[in-house]
Amino acid sequence: MDSKDKKKDFTLRILKTFKETIVDGVGFRYSLYFAGCIHKCPGCHNEKSWNPDNGELVSYEMLQEIADEINENSILDGITISGGDPLFNPVDMLKVLKFLKEKTGKNIWLYTGYTLENIKLDKDRSKCLEYIDVLVDGPFIKQLYAPDLEFRGSSNQRIIKKSEFEKYSCGKNMQPQNMYVQ
């Protein structure tokens, strides 16, 4: 069978990977940036990521190579998923999250412009929460930009641990407890 005839594993595209970074969460992280974002936040640091057609098409072969790199690097504390907005394509992102969690066992941080409350209202996006250990939620708001915030760009964005996901539902405006626990 010609490679053109093969069924595509994903419609999701990856823009960039950082094999060791300390700016996308606690500890040394392997960060993956995915294409596609509907939020189009003014002042976004990565406008190229808005277009879902940018980047390289994800495949299970690519994900296995990434998982192998992660497993071979003993310095890594976890994985960070960013973009664009990784939840732009929640059906494919669920497959990515599940695969990486099962193959590496690492904690996963995910950055999204959606709030946790909105994610919970969407049947496809909410399924992704099972594989996310820390969610950084909310759109970047240029007027709330605060360069001194750890792991966030604007003060409306929240860092929410998995153990706190249930505290947030529509109609409740609770603030997360402190920042995070590794």
Coordinates of N, CA and C in Angstrom, one line a residue:
M1 N 0.8 -1.2 0.0 CA 0.0 0.0 0.0 C 0.9 1.2 0.0
D2 N 0.6 2.2 -0.9 CA 1.3 3.4 -1.0 C 1.0 4.3 0.3
S3 N 2.0 5.0 0.8 CA 1.8 5.8 2.0 C 0.7 6.8 1.8
K4 N 0.4 7.2 0.6 CA -0.7 8.2 0.3 C -2.0 7.5 0.6
D5 N -2.1 6.2 0.5 CA -3.3 5.5 0.7 C -3.6 5.1 2.2
K6 N -2.6 5.2 3.0 CA -2.7 4.9 4.4 C -3.7 5.8 5.1
K7 N -4.6 5.3 5.9 CA -5.5 6.1 6.7 C -4.7 6.9 7.7
K8 N -5.0 8.2 7.8 CA -4.3 9.1 8.7 C -4.7 8.7 10.1
D9 N -3.7 8.7 11.0 CA -4.0 8.4 12.4 C -4.7 9.6 13.1
F10 N -4.3 10.8 12.7 CA -4.8 12.1 13.3 C -5.1 13.1 12.3
T11 N -5.9 14.1 12.6 CA -6.0 15.4 11.8 C -5.2 16.5 12.6
L12 N -4.8 16.2 13.8 CA -4.0 17.1 14.6 C -2.6 17.3 14.1
R13 N -2.1 18.6 14.3 CA -0.8 18.9 13.8 C 0.1 19.4 15.0
I14 N 1.3 19.0 15.0 CA 2.3 19.5 16.0 C 3.2 20.5 15.4
L15 N 3.4 21.6 16.1 CA 4.2 22.7 15.6 C 5.7 22.6 16.1
K16 N 5.8 22.2 17.3 CA 7.2 22.2 17.9 C 7.2 21.4 19.1
T17 N 8.4 20.8 19.4 CA 8.6 20.2 20.7 C 9.9 20.8 21.3
F18 N 9.9 20.8 22.6 CA 11.0 21.2 23.4 C 11.3 20.0 24.3
K19 N 12.5 19.4 24.1 CA 12.8 18.2 24.8 C 13.2 18.4 26.3
E20 N 13.6 19.6 26.7 CA 13.9 19.9 28.1 C 13.6 21.4 28.3
T21 N 12.6 21.7 29.0 CA 12.3 23.1 29.3 C 11.8 23.2 30.8
I22 N 12.0 24.4 31.3 CA 11.6 24.6 32.7 C 10.6 25.8 32.8
V23 N 10.1 26.3 31.7 CA 9.2 27.4 31.7 C 7.7 27.0 31.5
D24 N 7.4 25.7 31.2 CA 6.1 25.3 31.0 C 5.5 24.4 32.1
G25 N 5.9 24.6 33.3 CA 5.4 23.8 34.4 C 6.6 23.5 35.4
V26 N 6.2 22.8 36.4 CA 7.2 22.4 37.5 C 8.2 21.4 37.0
G27 N 9.5 21.7 37.2 CA 10.5 20.8 36.9 C 10.9 20.8 35.4
F28 N 11.7 19.8 35.0 CA 12.1 19.7 33.6 C 10.9 19.0 32.9
R29 N 10.5 19.6 31.8 CA 9.4 19.1 31.1 C 9.7 18.9 29.6
Y30 N 9.0 18.0 29.0 CA 9.0 17.8 27.6 C 7.7 18.5 27.1
S31 N 7.9 19.5 26.3 CA 6.7 20.3 25.9 C 6.4 20.1 24.4
L32 N 5.1 20.0 24.1 CA 4.6 19.8 22.8 C 3.6 20.9 22.5
Y33 N 3.8 21.6 21.3 CA 3.0 22.7 20.9 C 2.2 22.2 19.7
F34 N 0.8 22.3 19.8 CA -0.1 21.9 18.8 C -0.7 23.0 18.1
A35 N -1.1 22.8 16.8 CA -1.7 23.9 16.0 C -3.2 23.9 16.2
G36 N -3.8 25.1 16.0 CA -5.2 25.3 16.0 C -5.7 26.0 17.3
C37 N -6.3 27.1 17.1 CA -6.8 27.9 18.2 C -8.0 28.8 17.7
I38 N -9.1 28.8 18.4 CA -10.2 29.7 18.0 C -10.2 31.0 18.9
H39 N -9.4 31.0 19.9 CA -9.5 32.1 20.8 C -8.8 33.4 20.3
K40 N -7.7 33.2 19.5 CA -7.0 34.3 18.9 C -6.9 35.5 19.8
C41 N -6.3 35.3 20.9 CA -6.1 36.3 22.0 C -5.2 37.4 21.5
P42 N -5.6 38.7 21.6 CA -4.7 39.8 21.3 C -3.5 39.7 22.2
G43 N -2.3 39.9 21.6 CA -1.1 39.8 22.3 C -0.5 38.4 22.5
C44 N -1.2 37.4 21.8 CA -0.7 36.0 21.9 C 0.7 35.9 21.5
H45 N 1.5 35.2 22.2 CA 2.9 35.0 21.9 C 3.2 34.0 20.8
N46 N 2.1 33.4 20.2 CA 2.3 32.3 19.2 C 1.2 32.4 18.2
E47 N 1.0 33.5 17.5 CA 0.0 33.6 16.5 C 0.0 32.5 15.4
K48 N 1.2 32.1 15.1 CA 1.4 31.0 14.1 C 0.6 29.8 14.4
S49 N 0.4 29.6 15.7 CA -0.3 28.4 16.2 C -1.8 28.4 16.0
W50 N -2.3 29.5 15.6 CA -3.8 29.6 15.4 C -4.3 28.7 14.3
N51 N -3.5 28.7 13.2 CA -3.9 28.0 12.0 C -3.7 26.4 12.2
P52 N -4.8 25.7 12.1 CA -4.7 24.2 12.4 C -4.0 23.5 11.3
D53 N -3.7 24.1 10.1 CA -3.0 23.5 9.0 C -1.5 23.6 9.1
N54 N -1.0 24.4 10.1 CA 0.4 24.6 10.3 C 1.0 23.3 11.0
G55 N 2.3 23.1 10.8 CA 2.9 22.0 11.5 C 2.9 20.7 10.8
E56 N 3.3 19.7 11.5 CA 3.4 18.3 11.0 C 2.3 17.5 11.5
L57 N 1.7 16.7 10.6 CA 0.6 15.8 11.0 C 1.0 14.8 12.0
V58 N 0.3 14.6 13.1 CA 0.6 13.7 14.2 C 0.3 12.3 13.7
S59 N 1.1 11.3 14.1 CA 0.9 9.9 13.8 C 1.2 9.1 15.1
Y60 N 0.8 7.9 15.1 CA 1.1 7.1 16.3 C 2.6 6.8 16.3
E61 N 3.2 6.7 15.1 CA 4.7 6.5 15.0 C 5.4 7.7 15.6
M62 N 5.0 8.9 15.3 CA 5.6 10.1 15.9 C 5.4 10.1 17.4
L63 N 4.2 9.7 17.9 CA 4.0 9.7 19.3 C 4.8 8.7 20.0
Q64 N 5.1 7.5 19.4 CA 5.9 6.5 20.0 C 7.3 7.0 20.1
E65 N 7.8 7.7 19.1 CA 9.2 8.3 19.1 C 9.3 9.3 20.2
I66 N 8.2 10.1 20.4 CA 8.2 11.1 21.5 C 8.2 10.4 22.9
A67 N 7.4 9.4 23.0 CA 7.3 8.6 24.3 C 8.7 8.0 24.6
D68 N 9.3 7.5 23.5 CA 10.7 6.9 23.7 C 11.7 7.9 24.2
E69 N 11.6 9.1 23.6 CA 12.6 10.2 24.0 C 12.3 10.5 25.5
I70 N 11.1 10.6 25.8 CA 10.7 11.0 27.2 C 11.2 9.9 28.2
N71 N 10.9 8.7 27.9 CA 11.3 7.5 28.7 C 12.8 7.4 28.8
E72 N 13.6 7.8 27.8 CA 15.0 7.7 27.8 C 15.7 8.8 28.6
N73 N 15.0 9.9 28.9 CA 15.5 11.0 29.6 C 15.1 11.1 31.0
S74 N 16.0 10.6 31.9 CA 15.7 10.5 33.3 C 15.6 11.9 34.0
I75 N 16.0 12.9 33.4 CA 15.9 14.3 34.0 C 14.5 14.8 34.0
L76 N 13.6 14.3 33.1 CA 12.3 14.8 32.9 C 11.3 14.5 34.0
D77 N 10.6 15.6 34.5 CA 9.6 15.4 35.5 C 8.2 15.2 34.9
G78 N 8.0 15.7 33.7 CA 6.7 15.6 33.1 C 6.6 16.1 31.7
I79 N 5.3 16.1 31.2 CA 5.0 16.5 29.9 C 4.1 17.8 29.9
T80 N 4.3 18.7 29.0 CA 3.4 19.9 28.9 C 2.9 19.9 27.5
I81 N 1.6 20.1 27.4 CA 0.9 20.2 26.1 C 0.3 21.6 26.0
S82 N 0.7 22.3 24.9 CA 0.3 23.7 24.7 C 0.0 23.9 23.2
G83 N 0.0 25.1 22.8 CA -0.4 25.4 21.4 C -0.2 26.9 21.1
G84 N -1.0 27.3 20.3 CA -2.4 27.1 19.9 C -3.2 26.7 21.2
D85 N -4.2 26.0 20.9 CA -5.0 25.4 22.0 C -5.2 23.9 21.8
P86 N -4.6 23.1 22.6 CA -4.6 21.7 22.5 C -6.0 21.1 22.4
L87 N -7.0 21.8 23.0 CA -8.4 21.4 23.0 C -9.2 21.9 21.8
F88 N -8.5 22.5 20.9 CA -9.1 22.9 19.6 C -9.7 21.6 18.9
N89 N -9.0 20.5 19.0 CA -9.4 19.3 18.4 C -9.4 18.2 19.5
P90 N -10.5 18.2 20.4 CA -10.4 17.4 21.6 C -10.5 15.9 21.3
V91 N -11.0 15.5 20.2 CA -11.1 14.0 19.9 C -9.7 13.5 19.7
D92 N -8.9 14.2 18.8 CA -7.5 13.7 18.6 C -6.7 14.0 19.8
M93 N -6.9 15.1 20.6 CA -6.1 15.3 21.7 C -6.3 14.3 22.8
L94 N -7.5 13.8 22.9 CA -7.8 12.7 23.9 C -6.9 11.5 23.5
K95 N -6.7 11.1 22.3 CA -5.9 10.0 21.9 C -4.4 10.3 22.2
V96 N -4.0 11.5 22.0 CA -2.6 11.9 22.3 C -2.3 11.8 23.8
L97 N -3.2 12.4 24.6 CA -3.1 12.4 26.1 C -3.1 10.9 26.6
K98 N -4.0 10.1 26.2 CA -4.1 8.7 26.6 C -2.8 8.0 26.2
F99 N -2.4 8.1 25.0 CA -1.2 7.4 24.5 C 0.1 7.8 25.4
L100 N 0.3 9.1 25.5 CA 1.5 9.6 26.3 C 1.4 9.2 27.8
K101 N 0.2 9.3 28.4 CA 0.1 8.9 29.8 C 0.4 7.4 29.9
E102 N -0.2 6.6 29.1 CA 0.0 5.1 29.2 C 1.4 4.7 28.9
K103 N 2.1 5.4 27.9 CA 3.4 5.0 27.5 C 4.5 5.5 28.4
T104 N 4.3 6.7 29.1 CA 5.3 7.3 29.9 C 5.0 7.3 31.4
G105 N 3.8 7.4 31.7 CA 3.4 7.5 33.2 C 3.7 8.8 33.8
K106 N 4.2 9.8 32.9 CA 4.5 11.1 33.4 C 3.3 12.0 33.7
N107 N 3.5 13.0 34.6 CA 2.4 13.9 34.9 C 2.3 14.8 33.6
I108 N 1.1 15.2 33.4 CA 0.8 16.1 32.2 C 0.2 17.4 32.6
W109 N 0.8 18.5 32.2 CA 0.2 19.8 32.3 C -0.4 20.1 30.9
L110 N -1.5 20.8 30.9 CA -2.1 21.2 29.6 C -2.6 22.6 29.7
Y111 N -2.2 23.5 28.8 CA -2.5 24.9 28.7 C -3.7 25.0 27.7
T112 N -4.7 25.7 28.1 CA -5.9 25.9 27.2 C -6.5 27.3 27.4
G113 N -7.1 27.8 26.4 CA -7.8 29.1 26.5 C -9.2 28.9 27.0
Y114 N -9.7 27.6 27.1 CA -11.0 27.3 27.7 C -10.9 27.3 29.2
T115 N -11.9 27.7 29.9 CA -11.9 27.5 31.3 C -12.3 26.1 31.7
L116 N -12.0 25.7 32.9 CA -12.3 24.3 33.3 C -13.9 24.2 33.3
E117 N -14.6 25.2 33.7 CA -16.0 25.1 33.7 C -16.6 24.9 32.3
N118 N -16.0 25.5 31.3 CA -16.4 25.3 29.9 C -16.0 24.0 29.4
I119 N -14.9 23.5 29.8 CA -14.4 22.2 29.4 C -15.4 21.1 29.9
K120 N -15.8 21.3 31.1 CA -16.8 20.3 31.7 C -18.1 20.2 31.0
L121 N -18.5 21.3 30.3 CA -19.8 21.4 29.6 C -19.7 20.7 28.2
D122 N -18.5 20.4 27.7 CA -18.3 19.9 26.4 C -17.9 18.4 26.5
K123 N -18.7 17.5 25.9 CA -18.5 16.1 26.1 C -17.2 15.6 25.6
D124 N -16.7 16.1 24.5 CA -15.4 15.7 24.0 C -14.2 16.3 24.8
R125 N -14.3 17.6 25.1 CA -13.2 18.2 25.9 C -13.1 17.6 27.3
S126 N -14.3 17.4 27.9 CA -14.2 16.9 29.3 C -13.6 15.5 29.4
K127 N -13.6 14.7 28.4 CA -13.0 13.4 28.4 C -11.5 13.5 28.6
C128 N -10.9 14.6 28.1 CA -9.5 14.8 28.2 C -9.0 15.0 29.6
L129 N -9.9 15.5 30.5 CA -9.5 15.8 31.9 C -8.9 14.5 32.6
E130 N -9.4 13.3 32.2 CA -8.9 12.1 32.9 C -7.4 12.0 32.8
Y131 N -6.8 12.5 31.8 CA -5.4 12.3 31.5 C -4.5 13.5 31.9
I132 N -5.1 14.6 32.4 CA -4.5 15.8 32.7 C -4.3 15.9 34.2
D133 N -3.0 16.2 34.6 CA -2.7 16.3 36.0 C -2.8 17.7 36.5
V134 N -2.5 18.7 35.7 CA -2.5 20.1 36.0 C -3.1 20.8 34.7
L135 N -4.1 21.6 34.9 CA -4.7 22.4 33.9 C -4.4 23.9 34.1
V136 N -3.8 24.5 33.1 CA -3.7 26.0 33.1 C -4.8 26.5 32.2
D137 N -5.8 27.1 32.7 CA -7.0 27.5 31.9 C -7.2 29.0 31.8
G138 N -8.0 29.3 30.8 CA -8.4 30.7 30.5 C -7.6 31.3 29.4
P139 N -8.2 32.2 28.7 CA -7.5 32.9 27.6 C -6.5 33.9 28.1
F140 N -5.5 34.2 27.3 CA -4.6 35.2 27.6 C -5.3 36.5 27.4
I141 N -5.3 37.4 28.4 CA -5.9 38.7 28.3 C -4.7 39.8 28.5
K142 N -4.5 40.5 27.4 CA -3.4 41.4 27.3 C -3.4 42.4 28.5
Q143 N -4.6 42.9 28.8 CA -4.7 43.9 29.9 C -4.3 43.3 31.2
L144 N -4.4 42.0 31.4 CA -4.1 41.4 32.6 C -2.7 40.7 32.6
Y145 N -1.9 41.0 31.6 CA -0.5 40.5 31.5 C 0.2 40.8 32.8
A146 N 0.9 39.8 33.3 CA 1.7 40.0 34.5 C 3.0 39.1 34.4
P147 N 4.1 39.7 34.0 CA 5.3 38.9 33.8 C 5.9 38.2 35.0
D148 N 5.4 38.6 36.2 CA 5.9 37.9 37.4 C 5.1 36.7 37.8
L149 N 4.1 36.3 37.0 CA 3.3 35.1 37.3 C 4.0 33.9 36.9
E150 N 4.1 32.9 37.7 CA 4.7 31.7 37.4 C 3.8 30.8 36.5
F151 N 4.4 30.4 35.3 CA 3.7 29.5 34.4 C 2.4 30.1 33.8
R152 N 2.2 31.3 33.8 CA 1.0 31.9 33.2 C 1.3 33.3 32.6
G153 N 0.5 33.7 31.7 CA 0.8 35.0 31.1 C -0.1 36.1 31.6
S154 N -1.3 35.8 32.0 CA -2.2 36.9 32.5 C -2.9 36.4 33.8
S155 N -3.3 37.3 34.6 CA -3.7 37.0 36.0 C -5.1 36.3 36.0
N156 N -5.8 36.3 34.9 CA -7.1 35.5 34.9 C -6.9 34.0 34.7
Q157 N -5.7 33.6 34.3 CA -5.4 32.2 34.0 C -5.2 31.5 35.4
R158 N -5.7 30.3 35.5 CA -5.6 29.5 36.7 C -4.7 28.3 36.5
I159 N -4.0 27.9 37.5 CA -3.3 26.6 37.6 C -4.1 25.7 38.5
I160 N -4.7 24.7 37.9 CA -5.6 23.8 38.7 C -5.1 22.4 38.7
K161 N -4.9 21.9 39.9 CA -4.5 20.5 40.0 C -5.7 19.5 39.8
K162 N -5.4 18.3 39.3 CA -6.5 17.4 39.1 C -7.4 17.2 40.3
S163 N -6.7 17.1 41.5 CA -7.5 16.9 42.7 C -8.5 18.0 43.0
E164 N -8.4 19.2 42.3 CA -9.3 20.3 42.5 C -10.3 20.4 41.4
F165 N -10.3 19.6 40.3 CA -11.2 19.7 39.2 C -12.6 19.7 39.6
E166 N -13.0 18.8 40.6 CA -14.4 18.7 41.0 C -14.9 19.9 41.7
K167 N -14.0 20.7 42.2 CA -14.5 22.0 42.9 C -15.1 23.0 42.0
Y168 N -14.8 22.8 40.7 CA -15.2 23.8 39.7 C -16.3 23.3 38.9
S169 N -17.4 24.1 38.9 CA -18.6 23.8 38.0 C -19.2 25.1 37.6
C170 N -20.1 25.0 36.7 CA -20.7 26.3 36.2 C -21.5 26.9 37.4
G171 N -21.4 28.2 37.5 CA -22.1 28.9 38.5 C -21.2 29.1 39.8
K172 N -20.1 28.4 39.9 CA -19.3 28.5 41.1 C -18.0 29.3 40.6
N173 N -17.6 30.3 41.4 CA -16.5 31.1 41.1 C -15.4 30.9 42.1
M174 N -14.9 29.7 42.2 CA -13.9 29.3 43.3 C -12.5 29.6 42.7
Q175 N -11.7 30.0 43.6 CA -10.3 30.2 43.2 C -9.5 28.9 43.6
P176 N -8.5 28.5 42.8 CA -7.7 27.3 43.1 C -6.9 27.6 44.4
Q177 N -6.7 26.5 45.1 CA -5.9 26.6 46.3 C -4.4 26.7 45.9
N178 N -3.8 27.8 46.4 CA -2.4 28.0 46.1 C -2.1 27.7 44.6
M179 N -0.9 27.2 44.4 CA -0.5 27.0 43.0 C -0.6 25.5 42.6
Y180 N 0.3 24.7 43.1 CA 0.4 23.4 42.6 C 1.1 22.5 43.6
V181 N 1.0 21.3 43.5 CA 1.8 20.3 44.2 C 2.3 19.3 43.3
Q182 N 3.6 19.0 43.3 CA 4.1 18.0 42.4 C 3.9 16.6 42.9

